[in-house]
XYZ file of C-alpha atoms in Angstrom:
509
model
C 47.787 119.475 89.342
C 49.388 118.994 92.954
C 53.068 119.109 93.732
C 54.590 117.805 97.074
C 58.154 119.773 98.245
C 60.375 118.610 100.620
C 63.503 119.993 100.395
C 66.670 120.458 102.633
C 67.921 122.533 100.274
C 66.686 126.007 99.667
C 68.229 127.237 96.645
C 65.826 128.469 94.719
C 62.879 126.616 96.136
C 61.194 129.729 96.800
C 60.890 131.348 92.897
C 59.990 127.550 91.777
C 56.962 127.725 94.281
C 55.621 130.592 93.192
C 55.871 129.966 89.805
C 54.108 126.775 90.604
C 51.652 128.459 92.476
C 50.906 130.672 89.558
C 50.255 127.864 86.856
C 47.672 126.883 89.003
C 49.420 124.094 90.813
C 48.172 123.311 94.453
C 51.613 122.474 96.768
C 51.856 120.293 99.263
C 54.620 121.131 101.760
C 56.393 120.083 105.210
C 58.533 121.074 108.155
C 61.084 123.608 107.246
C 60.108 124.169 103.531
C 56.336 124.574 104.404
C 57.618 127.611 106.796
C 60.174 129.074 104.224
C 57.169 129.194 101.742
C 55.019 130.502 103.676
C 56.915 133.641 104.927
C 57.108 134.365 100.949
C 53.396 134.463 100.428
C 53.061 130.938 98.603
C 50.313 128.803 99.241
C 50.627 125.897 101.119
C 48.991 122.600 102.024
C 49.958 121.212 105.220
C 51.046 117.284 104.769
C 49.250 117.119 107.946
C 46.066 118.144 106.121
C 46.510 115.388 103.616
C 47.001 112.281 105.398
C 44.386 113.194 108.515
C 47.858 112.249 110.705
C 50.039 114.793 112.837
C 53.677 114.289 112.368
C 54.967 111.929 114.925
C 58.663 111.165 116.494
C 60.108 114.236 115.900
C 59.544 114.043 112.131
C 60.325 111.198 111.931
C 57.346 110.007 110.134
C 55.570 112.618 108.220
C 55.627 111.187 104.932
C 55.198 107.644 105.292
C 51.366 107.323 104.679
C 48.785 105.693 102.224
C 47.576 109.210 101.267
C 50.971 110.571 100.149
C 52.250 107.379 98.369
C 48.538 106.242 97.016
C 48.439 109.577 95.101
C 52.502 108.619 94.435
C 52.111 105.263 93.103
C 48.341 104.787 91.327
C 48.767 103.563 87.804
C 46.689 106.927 86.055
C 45.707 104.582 83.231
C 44.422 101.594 85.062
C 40.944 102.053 85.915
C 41.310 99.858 89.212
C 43.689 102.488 90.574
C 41.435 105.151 89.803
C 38.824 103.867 91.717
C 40.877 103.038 94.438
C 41.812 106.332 94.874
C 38.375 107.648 94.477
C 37.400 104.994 97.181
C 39.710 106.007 99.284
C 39.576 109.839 98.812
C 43.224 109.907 97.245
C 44.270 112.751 95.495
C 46.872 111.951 92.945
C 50.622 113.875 93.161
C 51.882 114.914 90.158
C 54.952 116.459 90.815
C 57.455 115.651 93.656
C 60.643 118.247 94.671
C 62.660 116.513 97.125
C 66.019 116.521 98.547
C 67.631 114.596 101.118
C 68.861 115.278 105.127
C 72.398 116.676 104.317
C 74.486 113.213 105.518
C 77.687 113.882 103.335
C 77.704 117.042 105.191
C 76.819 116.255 108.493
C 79.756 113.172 108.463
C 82.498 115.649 106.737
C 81.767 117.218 110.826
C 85.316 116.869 112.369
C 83.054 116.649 115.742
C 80.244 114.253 114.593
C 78.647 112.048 116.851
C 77.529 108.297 115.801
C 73.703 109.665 117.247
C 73.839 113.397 115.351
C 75.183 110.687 112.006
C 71.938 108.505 112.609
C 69.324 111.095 112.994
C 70.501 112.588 109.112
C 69.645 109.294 108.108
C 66.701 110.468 105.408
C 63.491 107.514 105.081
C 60.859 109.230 104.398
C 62.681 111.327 101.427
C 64.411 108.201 99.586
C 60.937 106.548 99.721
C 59.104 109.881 98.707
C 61.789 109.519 95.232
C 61.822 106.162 94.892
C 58.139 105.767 94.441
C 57.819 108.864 92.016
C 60.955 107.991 89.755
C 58.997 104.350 89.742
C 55.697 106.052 88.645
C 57.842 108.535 86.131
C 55.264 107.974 83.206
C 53.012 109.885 85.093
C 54.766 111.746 88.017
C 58.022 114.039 87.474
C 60.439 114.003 90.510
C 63.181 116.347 90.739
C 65.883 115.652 93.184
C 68.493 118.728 91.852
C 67.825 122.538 92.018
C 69.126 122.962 88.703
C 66.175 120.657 86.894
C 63.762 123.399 88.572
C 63.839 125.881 85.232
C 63.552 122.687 82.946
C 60.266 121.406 84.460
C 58.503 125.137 84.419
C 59.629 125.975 80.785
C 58.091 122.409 79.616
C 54.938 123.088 82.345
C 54.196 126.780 80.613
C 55.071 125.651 77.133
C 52.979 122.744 76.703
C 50.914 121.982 80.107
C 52.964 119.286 81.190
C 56.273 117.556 81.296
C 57.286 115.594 78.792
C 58.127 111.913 78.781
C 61.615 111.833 77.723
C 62.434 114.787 80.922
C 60.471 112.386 83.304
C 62.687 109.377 82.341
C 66.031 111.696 82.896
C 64.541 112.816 86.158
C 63.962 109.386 87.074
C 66.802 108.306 86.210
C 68.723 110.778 87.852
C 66.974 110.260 91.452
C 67.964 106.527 91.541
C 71.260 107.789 90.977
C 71.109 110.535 93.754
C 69.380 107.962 95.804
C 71.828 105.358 94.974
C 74.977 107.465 95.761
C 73.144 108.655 99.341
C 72.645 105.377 100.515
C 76.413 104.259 99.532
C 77.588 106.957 101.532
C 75.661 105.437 104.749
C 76.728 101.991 103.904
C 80.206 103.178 103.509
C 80.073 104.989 106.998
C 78.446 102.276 108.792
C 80.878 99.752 107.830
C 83.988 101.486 108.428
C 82.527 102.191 112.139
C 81.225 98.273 112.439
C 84.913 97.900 111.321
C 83.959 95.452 108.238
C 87.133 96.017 105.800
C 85.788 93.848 102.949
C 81.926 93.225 103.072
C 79.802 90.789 101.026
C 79.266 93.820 98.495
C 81.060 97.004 97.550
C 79.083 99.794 96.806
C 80.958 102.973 96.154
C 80.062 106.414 94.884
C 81.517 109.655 93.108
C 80.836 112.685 91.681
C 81.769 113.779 88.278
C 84.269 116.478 88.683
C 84.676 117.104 84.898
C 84.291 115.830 81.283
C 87.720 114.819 79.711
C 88.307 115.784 76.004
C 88.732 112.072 76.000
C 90.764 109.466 77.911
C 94.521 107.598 77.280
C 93.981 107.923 73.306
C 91.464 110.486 71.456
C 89.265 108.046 70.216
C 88.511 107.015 73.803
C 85.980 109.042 75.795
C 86.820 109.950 79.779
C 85.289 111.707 82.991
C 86.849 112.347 85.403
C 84.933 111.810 88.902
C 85.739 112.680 93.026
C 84.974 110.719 95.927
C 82.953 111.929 97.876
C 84.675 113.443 101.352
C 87.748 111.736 99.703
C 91.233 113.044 100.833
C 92.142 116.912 100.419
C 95.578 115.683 99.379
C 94.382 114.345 96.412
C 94.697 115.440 91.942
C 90.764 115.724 92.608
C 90.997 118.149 95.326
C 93.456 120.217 93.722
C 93.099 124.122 92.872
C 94.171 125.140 89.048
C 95.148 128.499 89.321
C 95.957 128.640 85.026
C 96.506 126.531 81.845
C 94.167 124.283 79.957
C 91.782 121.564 81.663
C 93.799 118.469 82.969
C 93.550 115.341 80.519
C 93.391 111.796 81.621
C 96.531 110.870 81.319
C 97.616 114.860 82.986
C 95.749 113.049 86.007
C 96.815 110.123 86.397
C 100.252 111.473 86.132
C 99.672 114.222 88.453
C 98.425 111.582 90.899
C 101.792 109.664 90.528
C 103.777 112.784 91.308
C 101.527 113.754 94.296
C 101.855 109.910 95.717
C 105.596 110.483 95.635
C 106.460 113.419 96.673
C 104.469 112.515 100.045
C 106.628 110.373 101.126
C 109.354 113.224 101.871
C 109.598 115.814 104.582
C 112.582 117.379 103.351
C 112.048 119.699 100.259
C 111.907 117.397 97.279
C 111.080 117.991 93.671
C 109.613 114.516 91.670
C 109.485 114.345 87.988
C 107.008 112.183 86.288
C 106.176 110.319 82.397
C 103.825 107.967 81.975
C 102.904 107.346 85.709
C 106.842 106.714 86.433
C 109.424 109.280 87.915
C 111.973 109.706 85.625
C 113.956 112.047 88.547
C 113.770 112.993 91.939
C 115.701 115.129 93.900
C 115.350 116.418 97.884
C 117.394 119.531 99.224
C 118.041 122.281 101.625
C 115.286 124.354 99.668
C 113.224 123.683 96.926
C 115.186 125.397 94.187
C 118.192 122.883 94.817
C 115.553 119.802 95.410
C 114.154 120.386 91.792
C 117.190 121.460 90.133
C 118.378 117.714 91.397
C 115.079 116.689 89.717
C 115.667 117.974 86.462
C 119.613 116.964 86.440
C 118.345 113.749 87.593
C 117.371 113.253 83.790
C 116.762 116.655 81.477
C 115.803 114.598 78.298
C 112.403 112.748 80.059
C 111.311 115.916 82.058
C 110.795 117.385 78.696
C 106.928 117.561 78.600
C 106.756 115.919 81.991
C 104.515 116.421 85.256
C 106.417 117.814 88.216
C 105.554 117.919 91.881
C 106.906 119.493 94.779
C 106.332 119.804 98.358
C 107.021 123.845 98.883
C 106.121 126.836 97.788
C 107.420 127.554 94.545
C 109.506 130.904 94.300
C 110.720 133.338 91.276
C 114.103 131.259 91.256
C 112.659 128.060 90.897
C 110.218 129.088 88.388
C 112.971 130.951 86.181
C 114.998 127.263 86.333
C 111.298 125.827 85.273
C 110.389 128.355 82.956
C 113.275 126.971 80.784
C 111.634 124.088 80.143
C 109.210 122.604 78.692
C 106.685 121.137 81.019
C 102.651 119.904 81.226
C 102.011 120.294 84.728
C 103.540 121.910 88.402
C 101.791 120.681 91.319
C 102.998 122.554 94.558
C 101.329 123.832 97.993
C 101.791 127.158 96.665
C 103.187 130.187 94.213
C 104.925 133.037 95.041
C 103.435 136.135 93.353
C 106.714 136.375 91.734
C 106.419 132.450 90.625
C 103.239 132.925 89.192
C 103.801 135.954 87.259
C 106.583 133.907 85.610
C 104.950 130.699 84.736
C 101.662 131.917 83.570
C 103.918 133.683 80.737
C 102.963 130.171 79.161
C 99.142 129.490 78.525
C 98.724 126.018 78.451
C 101.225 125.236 81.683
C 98.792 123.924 84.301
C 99.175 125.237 87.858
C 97.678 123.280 90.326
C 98.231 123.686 94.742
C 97.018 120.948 96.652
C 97.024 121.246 100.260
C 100.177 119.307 101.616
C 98.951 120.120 105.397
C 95.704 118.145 104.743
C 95.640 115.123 106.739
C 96.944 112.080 104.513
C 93.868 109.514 104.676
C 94.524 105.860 103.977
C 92.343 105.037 101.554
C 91.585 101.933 99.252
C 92.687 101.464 96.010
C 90.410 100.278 93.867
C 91.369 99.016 90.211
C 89.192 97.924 87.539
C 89.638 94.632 85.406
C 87.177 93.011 83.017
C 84.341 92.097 84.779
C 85.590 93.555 88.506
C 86.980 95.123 90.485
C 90.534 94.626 92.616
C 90.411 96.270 96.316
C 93.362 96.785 98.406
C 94.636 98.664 100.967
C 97.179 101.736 99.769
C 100.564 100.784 100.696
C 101.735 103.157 103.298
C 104.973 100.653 104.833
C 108.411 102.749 104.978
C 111.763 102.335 106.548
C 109.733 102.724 109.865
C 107.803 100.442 109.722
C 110.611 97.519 108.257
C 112.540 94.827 110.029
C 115.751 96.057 109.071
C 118.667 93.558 108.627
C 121.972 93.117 107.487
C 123.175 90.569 106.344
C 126.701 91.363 104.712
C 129.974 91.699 105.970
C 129.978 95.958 105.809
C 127.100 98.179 107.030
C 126.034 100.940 104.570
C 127.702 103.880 106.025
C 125.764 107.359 106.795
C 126.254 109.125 103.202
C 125.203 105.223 101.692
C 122.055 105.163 104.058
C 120.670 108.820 102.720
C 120.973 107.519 99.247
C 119.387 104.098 100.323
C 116.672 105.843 102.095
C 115.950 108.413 99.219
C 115.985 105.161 96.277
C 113.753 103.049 98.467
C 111.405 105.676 99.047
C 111.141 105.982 95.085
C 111.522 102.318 93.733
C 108.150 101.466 96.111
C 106.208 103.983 93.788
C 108.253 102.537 90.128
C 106.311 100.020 87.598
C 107.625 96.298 88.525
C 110.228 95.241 88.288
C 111.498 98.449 89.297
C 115.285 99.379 90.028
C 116.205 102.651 91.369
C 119.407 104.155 91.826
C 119.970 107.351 93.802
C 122.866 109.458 94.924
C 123.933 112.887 96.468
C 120.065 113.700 96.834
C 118.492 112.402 93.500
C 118.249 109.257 91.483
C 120.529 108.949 88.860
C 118.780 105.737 87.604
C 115.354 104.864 87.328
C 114.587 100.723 85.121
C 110.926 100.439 85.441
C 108.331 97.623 83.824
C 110.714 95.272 82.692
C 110.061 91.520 82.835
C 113.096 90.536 84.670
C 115.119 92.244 87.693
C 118.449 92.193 85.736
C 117.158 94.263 83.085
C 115.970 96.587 84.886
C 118.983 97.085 86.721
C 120.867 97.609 83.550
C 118.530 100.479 82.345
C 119.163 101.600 85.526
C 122.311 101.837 84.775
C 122.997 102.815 81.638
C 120.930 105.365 82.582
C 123.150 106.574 85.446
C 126.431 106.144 83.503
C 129.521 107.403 84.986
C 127.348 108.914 87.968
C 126.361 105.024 89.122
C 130.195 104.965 90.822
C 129.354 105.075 94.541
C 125.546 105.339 94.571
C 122.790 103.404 96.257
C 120.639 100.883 94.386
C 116.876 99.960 95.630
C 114.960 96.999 94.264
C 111.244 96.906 94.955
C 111.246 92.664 95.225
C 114.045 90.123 96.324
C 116.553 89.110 93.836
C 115.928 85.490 92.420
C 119.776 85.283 91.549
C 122.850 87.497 91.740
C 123.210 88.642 88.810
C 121.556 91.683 89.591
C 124.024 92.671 92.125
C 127.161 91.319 89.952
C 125.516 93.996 87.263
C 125.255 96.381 90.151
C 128.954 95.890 91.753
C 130.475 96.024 88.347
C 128.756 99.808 88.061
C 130.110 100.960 90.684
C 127.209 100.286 93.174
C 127.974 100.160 96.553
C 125.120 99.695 98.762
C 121.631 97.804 98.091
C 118.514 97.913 99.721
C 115.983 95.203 99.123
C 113.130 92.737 100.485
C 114.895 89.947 100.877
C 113.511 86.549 101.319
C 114.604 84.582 98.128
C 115.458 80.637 98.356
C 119.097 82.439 96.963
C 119.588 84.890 99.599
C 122.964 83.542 100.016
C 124.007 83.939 96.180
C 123.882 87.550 96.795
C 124.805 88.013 99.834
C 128.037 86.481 99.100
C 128.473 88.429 95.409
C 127.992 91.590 97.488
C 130.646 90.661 100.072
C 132.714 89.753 97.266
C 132.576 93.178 95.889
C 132.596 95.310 99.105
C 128.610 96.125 98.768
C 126.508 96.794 101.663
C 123.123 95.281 101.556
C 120.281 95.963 104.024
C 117.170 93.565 103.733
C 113.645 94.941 104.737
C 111.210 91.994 104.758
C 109.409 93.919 102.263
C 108.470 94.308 98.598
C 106.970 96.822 96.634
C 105.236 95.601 93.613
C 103.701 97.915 91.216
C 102.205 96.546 88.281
């Protein structure tokens, strides 16, 4: 039996060989690994001493040779191949251990060069796996240090590796080979500055297995991308409490994408992928007690976010209620001693200081796939105008500011009202603007008198701001840019309202 290793990773490479070496099993080796095994006493062929060729181009062509990939490919059964080989003096390779130039890594390099990117392009390794995970019915490839104890229990129990762990293998290198070269496409296009290629091919890791996904009888992963953003649910540390669940993530991803947009110490509250309060302060213990009075009957079992530490006052108001998940940048000792008094309460810290990468969002339909860019816009970026009689004044503009900011991250149509540092209102998924206003406000009550109301699309009539003056609304922000402007603009001069148009929306569906 021979075996060929190639490896860029060592773990464990060393123990495999020798076990190898002690079933009998003649190894074929290269470059680094050849010189790692060797300083450990295991017997080595030189791939040099194989194909009758020195290694050329700086290693960059080793591998590539009839000798290797002969003894690779040849059909064991098919008594053409066999003579072939014996024609050519081909010794056949029954086992391959390969792993690939470290790319992921070498990219993730804050100080990468396009050249030092290149040269950790792997061939000769991809073509080394491709052409045993073809020829699995008779060679076994492993790609992943962890198959190594597999392969040498089935080689000492029974001679050989069986058919159904070949297939796996096999399997698993196209994947591994797969995911490696989507990572180079992915790099190379984003530096040849191609935003939407002819073909999309993405990879990730599985982070975890989900006890299953929105419902129990649906199964789940859960899976990261690859050098993805560090500000991200799948970067996130749990320091306690039971493993997330689906729909723990994607509501912990709803609070993170909020929260970001403040600077200020803010506190967002989240159910079913909507915030059901948000409130900003001079310190966090004021920001999420705005949060919570924002509305204390949907925080009940909710996801909660915030954007500072957490300290042993804010985690006494939290401990008092029920909640699934607090996502923060950090604990206090005292914090932490407090809210792991609960078992199942995850605590998760994300690293709010992690550069915020623009990244694309990617959403799955029958048959496809949708690809867009994230939307990033805010107030800086807008063409603000005004097109009413009064200008919001400076209290009215903090509560615009702090509603907008929510309403762009609220299911369409979305209404938001906010005031004194919080919302006070949030109408979310409805089919038409005016009925989300009014959940809006019913939802505010009493607290709607002299608050700010944000609308994440124009408004196709006025009735949305006749439902808003008549609450006691009085200032609206919103896109704009309806063939009824006018109708509005004139119902909110008619009630005193200041409206500010942005030029634009915010659609969540």
């Amino acid at each position: 039996m021979r075996a060929l290793l190639s490896v860029s990773n060592k773990e464990g490479i060393v123990s495999f060989a020798k076990q190898l070496a002690e079933l009998g099993v003649d190894i074929i080796s290269t470059g680094g690994t050849k010189k790692v095994l060797e300083k450990h006493g295991v017997p080595v062929i030189s791939i040099s001493d194989v194909t009758g060729f020195p290694e050329i181009l700086d290693g960059r062509v080793k591998t590539l040779h009839p000798m290797i990939h002969g003894g690779l490919l040849a059909i064991r059964d098919d008594e053409n191949h066999r003579k072939q080989l014996e024609q050519q003096q081909i010794t056949p390779i029954d086992l391959v251990v390969v792993n690939l130039y470290p790319f992921q890594q070498t990219i993730a390099k804050s100080d990468v060069t396009f050249a030092e990117a290149i040269e950790n392009i792997d061939i000769g390794g991809p073509t080394m796996l491709r052409a045993a995970a073809k020829n699995h019915q008779y060679v076994t490839v492993v790609v992943d240090p962890a198959d190594y104890e597999t392969v040498l229990q089935e080689l000492k129990e029974n001679g050989a590796v069986s058919t159904e762990t070949n297939l796996r293998l096999a399997a698993k290198v196209f994947r591994h080979t797969a995911a490696y070269d989507a990572m180079i496409a992915e790099y190379l296009t984003n530096i040849a500055g191609e935003q939407y290629p002819e073909s999309l091919t993405i990879t990730f890791e599985k982070k975890q297995d989900l006890r299953y996904g929105e419902n129990p009888h649906q199964s789940a992963a859960f899976y990261k991308k690859p050098l993805g953003s560090s500000f991200s649910i799948a970067a996130a540390k749990q320091l306690h409490g039971k493993e997330l669940s689906y729909n723990n993530i994607n509501d912990a991803n709803a609070a993170l994408q909020i929260v970001r947009e403040f600077t200020e110490p803010a506190a967002v509250a989240v159910k079913h992928m909507n915030p059901c309060g948000v409130g900003v302060g001079g310190n966090i213990y004021e920001a999420f007690t705005r949060a919570y009075e924002a509305d204390p009957t949907s925080i009940f079992g909710g996801i909660v976010a915030l954007n500072r530490e957490v300290d042993r006052e804010t985690a006494l108001k939290m401990h008092e209620i029920f909640l699934e998940i607090i996502i923060a940048s950090s604990f206090s000792a005292e914090a932490l001693e407090i809210l792991t008094q609960k078992k199942n309460l995850r605590l998760l810290t994300v690293d709010f200081a992690a550069e915020k990468k623009k990244e694309s969002f990617v959403v799955s339909v029958q048959g496809g796939l949708l690809v867009q860019d994230e939307d990033v816009y805010t107030l800086d970026d807008a063409n603000i105008t005004i097109p009413t009689k009064r200008e919001p004044t400076e209290k009215e503009w903090e509560d615009l500011k702090l509603a907008w900011k929510v309403v762009k991250h609220v299911k369409s149509n979305a209404i938001v009202l906010a005031k004194d540092g919080m919302t006070i209102g949030v109408g979310a998924g409805q089919m038409n603007r005016v009925g989300a206003a009014k959940i809006a406000i019913e939802q505010a009550g009493e607290k709607a008198q002299g608050s700010a109301l944000a609308s994440d699309a124009f408004f196709p009539m006025d009735d949305t701001v006749e439902a808003a003056a008549k609450a006691g609304v009085t200032a609206i922000i919103q896109p704009g840019g309806s063939i009824r402007d006018e109708d509005s603009i004139k119902k909110a001069d008619e009630y005193g309202i200041a409206m500010v148009f942005t030029g634009v929306r915010h659609f969540k569906h």
